[in-house]
PDB file of C-alpha atoms in Angstrom:
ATOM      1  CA  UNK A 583     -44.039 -21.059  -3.555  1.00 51.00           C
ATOM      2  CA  UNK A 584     -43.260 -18.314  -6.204  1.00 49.00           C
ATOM      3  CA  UNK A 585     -43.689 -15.692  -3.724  1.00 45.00           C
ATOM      4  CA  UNK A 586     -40.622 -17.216  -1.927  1.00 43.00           C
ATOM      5  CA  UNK A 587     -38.832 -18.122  -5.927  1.00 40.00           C
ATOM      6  CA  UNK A 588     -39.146 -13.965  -6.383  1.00 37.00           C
ATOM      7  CA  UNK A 589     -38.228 -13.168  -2.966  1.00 38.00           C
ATOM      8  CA  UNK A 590     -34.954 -15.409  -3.186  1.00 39.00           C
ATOM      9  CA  UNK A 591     -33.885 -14.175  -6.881  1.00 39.00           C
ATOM     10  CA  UNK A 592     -35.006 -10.578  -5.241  1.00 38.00           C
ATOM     11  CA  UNK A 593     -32.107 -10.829  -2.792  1.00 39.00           C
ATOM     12  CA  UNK A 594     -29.841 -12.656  -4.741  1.00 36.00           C
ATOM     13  CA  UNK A 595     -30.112  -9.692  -7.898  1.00 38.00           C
ATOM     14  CA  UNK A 596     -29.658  -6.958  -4.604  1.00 37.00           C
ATOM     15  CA  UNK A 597     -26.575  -8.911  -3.606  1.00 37.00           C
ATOM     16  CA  UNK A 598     -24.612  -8.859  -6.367  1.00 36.00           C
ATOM     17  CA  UNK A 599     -25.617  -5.506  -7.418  1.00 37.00           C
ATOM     18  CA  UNK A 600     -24.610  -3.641  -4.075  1.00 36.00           C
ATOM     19  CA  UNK A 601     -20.590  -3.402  -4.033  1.00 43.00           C
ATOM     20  CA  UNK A 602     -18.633  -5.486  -1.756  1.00 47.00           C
ATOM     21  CA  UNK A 603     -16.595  -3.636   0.853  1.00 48.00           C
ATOM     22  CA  UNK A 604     -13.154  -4.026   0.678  1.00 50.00           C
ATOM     23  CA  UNK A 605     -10.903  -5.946   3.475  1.00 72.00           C
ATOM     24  CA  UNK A 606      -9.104  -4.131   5.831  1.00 90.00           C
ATOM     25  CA  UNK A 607      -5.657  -2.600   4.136  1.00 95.00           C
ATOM     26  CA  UNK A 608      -3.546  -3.537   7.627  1.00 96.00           C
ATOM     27  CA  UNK A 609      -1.420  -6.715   6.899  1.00 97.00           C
ATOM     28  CA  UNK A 610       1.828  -7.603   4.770  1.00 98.00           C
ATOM     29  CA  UNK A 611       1.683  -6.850   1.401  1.00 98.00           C
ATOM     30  CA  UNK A 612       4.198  -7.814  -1.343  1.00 98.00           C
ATOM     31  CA  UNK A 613       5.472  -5.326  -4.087  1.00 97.00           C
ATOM     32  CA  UNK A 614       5.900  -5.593  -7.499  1.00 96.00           C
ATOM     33  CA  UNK A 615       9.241  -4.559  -7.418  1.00 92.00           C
ATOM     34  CA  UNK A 616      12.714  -5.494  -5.506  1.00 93.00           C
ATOM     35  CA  UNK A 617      11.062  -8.058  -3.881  1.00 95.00           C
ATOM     36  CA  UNK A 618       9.521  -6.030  -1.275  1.00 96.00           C
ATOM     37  CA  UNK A 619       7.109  -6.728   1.523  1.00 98.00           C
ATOM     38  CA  UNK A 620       5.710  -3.453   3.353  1.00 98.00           C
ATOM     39  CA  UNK A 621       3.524  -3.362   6.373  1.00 98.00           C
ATOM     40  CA  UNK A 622       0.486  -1.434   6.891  1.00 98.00           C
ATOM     41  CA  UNK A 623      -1.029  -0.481   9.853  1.00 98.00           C
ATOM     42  CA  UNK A 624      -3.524   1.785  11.740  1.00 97.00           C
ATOM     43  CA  UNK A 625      -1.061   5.543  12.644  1.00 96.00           C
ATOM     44  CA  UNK A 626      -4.087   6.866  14.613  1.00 94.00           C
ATOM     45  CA  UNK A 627      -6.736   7.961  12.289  1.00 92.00           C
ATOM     46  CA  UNK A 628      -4.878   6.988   9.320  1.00 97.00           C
ATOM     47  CA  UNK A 629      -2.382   4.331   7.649  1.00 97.00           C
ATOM     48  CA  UNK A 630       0.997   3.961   7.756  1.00 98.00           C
ATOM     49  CA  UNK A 631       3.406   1.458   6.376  1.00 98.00           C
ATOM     50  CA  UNK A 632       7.069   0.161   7.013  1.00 98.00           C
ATOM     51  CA  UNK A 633       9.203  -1.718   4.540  1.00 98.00           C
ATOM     52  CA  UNK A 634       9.772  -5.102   6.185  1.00 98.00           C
ATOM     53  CA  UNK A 635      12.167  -7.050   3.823  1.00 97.00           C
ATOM     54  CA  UNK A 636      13.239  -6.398  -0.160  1.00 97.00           C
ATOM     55  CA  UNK A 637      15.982  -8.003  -2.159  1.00 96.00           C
ATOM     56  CA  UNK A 638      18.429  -5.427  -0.643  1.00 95.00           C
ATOM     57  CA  UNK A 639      17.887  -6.242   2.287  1.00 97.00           C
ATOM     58  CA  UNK A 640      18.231 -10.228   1.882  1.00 97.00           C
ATOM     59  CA  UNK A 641      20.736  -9.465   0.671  1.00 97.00           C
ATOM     60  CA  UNK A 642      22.696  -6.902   3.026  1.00 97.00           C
ATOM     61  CA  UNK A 643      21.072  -6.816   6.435  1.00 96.00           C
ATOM     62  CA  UNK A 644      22.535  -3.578   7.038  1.00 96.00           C
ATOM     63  CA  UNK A 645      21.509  -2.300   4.005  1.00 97.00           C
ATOM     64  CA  UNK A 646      21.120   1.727   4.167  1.00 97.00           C
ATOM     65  CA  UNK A 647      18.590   3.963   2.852  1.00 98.00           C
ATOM     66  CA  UNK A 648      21.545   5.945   0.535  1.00 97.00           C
ATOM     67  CA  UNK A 649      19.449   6.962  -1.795  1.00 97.00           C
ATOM     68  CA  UNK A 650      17.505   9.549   0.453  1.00 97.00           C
ATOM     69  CA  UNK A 651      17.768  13.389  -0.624  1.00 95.00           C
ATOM     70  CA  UNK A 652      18.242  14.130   2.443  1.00 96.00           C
ATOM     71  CA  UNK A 653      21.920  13.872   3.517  1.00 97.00           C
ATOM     72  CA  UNK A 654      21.333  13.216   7.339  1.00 97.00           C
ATOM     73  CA  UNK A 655      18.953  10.328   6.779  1.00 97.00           C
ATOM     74  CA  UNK A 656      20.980   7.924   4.192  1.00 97.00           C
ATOM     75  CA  UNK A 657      22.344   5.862   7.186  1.00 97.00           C
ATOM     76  CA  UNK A 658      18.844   4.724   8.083  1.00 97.00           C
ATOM     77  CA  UNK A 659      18.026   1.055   7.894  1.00 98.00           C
ATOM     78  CA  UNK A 660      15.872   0.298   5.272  1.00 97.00           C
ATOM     79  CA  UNK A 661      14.522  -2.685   7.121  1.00 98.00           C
ATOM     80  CA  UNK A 662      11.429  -1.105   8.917  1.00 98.00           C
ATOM     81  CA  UNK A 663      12.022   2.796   6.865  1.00 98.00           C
ATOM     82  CA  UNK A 664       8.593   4.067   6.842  1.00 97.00           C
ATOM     83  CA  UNK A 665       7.293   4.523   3.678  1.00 97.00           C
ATOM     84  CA  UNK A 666       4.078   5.204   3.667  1.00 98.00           C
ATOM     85  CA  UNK A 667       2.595   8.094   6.172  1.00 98.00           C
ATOM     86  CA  UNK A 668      -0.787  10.216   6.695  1.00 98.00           C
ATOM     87  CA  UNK A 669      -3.224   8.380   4.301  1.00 98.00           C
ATOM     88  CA  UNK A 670      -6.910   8.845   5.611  1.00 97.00           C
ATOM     89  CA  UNK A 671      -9.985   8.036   4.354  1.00 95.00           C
ATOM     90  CA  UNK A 672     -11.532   4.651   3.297  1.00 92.00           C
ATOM     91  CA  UNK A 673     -13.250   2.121   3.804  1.00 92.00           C
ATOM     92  CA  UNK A 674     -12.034   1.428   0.498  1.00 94.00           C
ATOM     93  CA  UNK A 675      -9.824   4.397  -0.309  1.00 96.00           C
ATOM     94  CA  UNK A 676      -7.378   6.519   1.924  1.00 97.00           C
ATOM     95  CA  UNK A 677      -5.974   9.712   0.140  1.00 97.00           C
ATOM     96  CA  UNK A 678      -3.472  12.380   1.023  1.00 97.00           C
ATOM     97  CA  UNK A 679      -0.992  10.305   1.795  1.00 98.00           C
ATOM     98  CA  UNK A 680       2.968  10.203   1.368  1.00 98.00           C
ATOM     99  CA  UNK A 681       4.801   7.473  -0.364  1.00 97.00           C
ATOM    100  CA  UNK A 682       8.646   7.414   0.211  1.00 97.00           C
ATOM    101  CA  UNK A 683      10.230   5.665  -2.418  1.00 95.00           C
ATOM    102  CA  UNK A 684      14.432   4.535  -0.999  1.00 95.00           C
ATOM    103  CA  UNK A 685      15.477   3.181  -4.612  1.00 93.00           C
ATOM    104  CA  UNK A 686      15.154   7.390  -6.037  1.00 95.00           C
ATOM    105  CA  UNK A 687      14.831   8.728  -1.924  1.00 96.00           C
ATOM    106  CA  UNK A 688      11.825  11.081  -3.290  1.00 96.00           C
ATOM    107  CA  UNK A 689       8.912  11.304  -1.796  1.00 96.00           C
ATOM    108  CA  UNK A 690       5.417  11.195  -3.533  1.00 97.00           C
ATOM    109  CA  UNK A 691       1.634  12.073  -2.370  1.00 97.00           C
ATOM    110  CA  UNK A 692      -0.410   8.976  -3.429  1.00 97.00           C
ATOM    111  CA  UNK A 693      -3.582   7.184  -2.719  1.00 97.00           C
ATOM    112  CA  UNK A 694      -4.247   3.435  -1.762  1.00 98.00           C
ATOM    113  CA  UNK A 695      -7.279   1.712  -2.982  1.00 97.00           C
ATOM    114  CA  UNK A 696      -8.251  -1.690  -2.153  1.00 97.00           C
ATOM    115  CA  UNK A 697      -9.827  -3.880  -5.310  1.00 96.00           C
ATOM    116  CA  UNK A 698     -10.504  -6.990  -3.195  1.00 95.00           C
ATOM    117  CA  UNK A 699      -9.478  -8.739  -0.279  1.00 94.00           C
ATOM    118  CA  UNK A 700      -6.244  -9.363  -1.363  1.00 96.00           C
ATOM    119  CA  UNK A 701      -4.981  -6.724  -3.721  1.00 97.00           C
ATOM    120  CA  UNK A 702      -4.525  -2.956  -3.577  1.00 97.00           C
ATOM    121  CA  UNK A 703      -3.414  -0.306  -6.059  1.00 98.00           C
ATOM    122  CA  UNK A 704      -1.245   2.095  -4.723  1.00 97.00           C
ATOM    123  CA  UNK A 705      -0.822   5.636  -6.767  1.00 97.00           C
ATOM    124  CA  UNK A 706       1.869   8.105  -6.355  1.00 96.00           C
ATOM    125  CA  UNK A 707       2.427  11.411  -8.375  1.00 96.00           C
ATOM    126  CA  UNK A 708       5.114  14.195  -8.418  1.00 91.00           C
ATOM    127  CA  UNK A 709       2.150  16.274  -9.466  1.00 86.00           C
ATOM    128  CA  UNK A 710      -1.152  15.046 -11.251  1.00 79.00           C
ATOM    129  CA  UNK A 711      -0.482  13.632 -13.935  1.00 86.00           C
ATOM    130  CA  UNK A 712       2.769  12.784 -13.590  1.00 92.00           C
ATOM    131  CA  UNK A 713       1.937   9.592 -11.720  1.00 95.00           C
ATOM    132  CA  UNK A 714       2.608   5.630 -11.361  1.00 95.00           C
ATOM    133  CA  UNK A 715       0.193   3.062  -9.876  1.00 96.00           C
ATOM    134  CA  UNK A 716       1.458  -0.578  -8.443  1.00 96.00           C
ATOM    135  CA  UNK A 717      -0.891  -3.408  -7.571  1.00 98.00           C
ATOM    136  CA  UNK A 718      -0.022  -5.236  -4.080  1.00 98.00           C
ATOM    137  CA  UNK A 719      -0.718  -8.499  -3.069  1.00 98.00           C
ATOM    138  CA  UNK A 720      -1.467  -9.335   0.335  1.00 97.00           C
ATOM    139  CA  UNK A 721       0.918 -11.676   1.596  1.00 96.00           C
ATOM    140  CA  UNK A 722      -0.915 -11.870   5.606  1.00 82.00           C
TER     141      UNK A 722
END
């Protein structure tokens, strides 16, 4: 009997001291900011994501990314605009990735880590230091 009590508080102390992995980043995820949803997916080898629906575009369907630096692309739709592109890695991190951001139309390199199931940071910077970090919620 207290060869089994040790063996269970054995594996129970090895449980919660080994780190959970992380959930899978593909799904919806809601922003922080202008009420956006963005979805990630699988590009390959590495993730991806489109904006799917923000207060601009609830509010004009047809809304335009106008912003962009580039001339040619400010008549693009931001519904679906890709916005994220070329992050590798994980499980729990993917690096070396682009974010596009339509409310300045720059582009940053950033990083997505996951912190649970449901929650991700996302980091993008001009140039280290210079950066800003958002935490997502996972909407599906």
């Amino acid at each position: 009997m207290k060869t089994k009590m040790m063996l269970a508080a054995a594996t129970l102390a090895a449980a919660l001291a080994s780190p959970a992995l992380a959930a899978d980043p593909t799904g919806l995820w809601q922003t922080p900011t202008n009420g956006g949803q963005v979805r990630i997916a699988r590009c390959g080898e590495a993730l991806c994501g489109t904006l799917v629906t923000s207060n601009h575009i609830r509010a004009d369907a047809n809304a335009r990314d106008e912003h962009n630096r580039n001339a040619d692309l400010r008549n693009r739709p931001l519904r679906n605009l890709p916005m994220l592109t070329g992050f590798t890695g994980g499980p729990t991190e993917w690096r070396n990735g682009s974010v596009y951001n339509p409310a300045d139309g720059r582009t940053y390199s950033g990083s997505i880590t996951m912190t649970n199931d449901n929650s991700l940071r996302l980091r993008g910077c001009v140039v280290a230091p210079l950066c800003k970090t958002q935490t997502w919620t996972r909407v599906q």
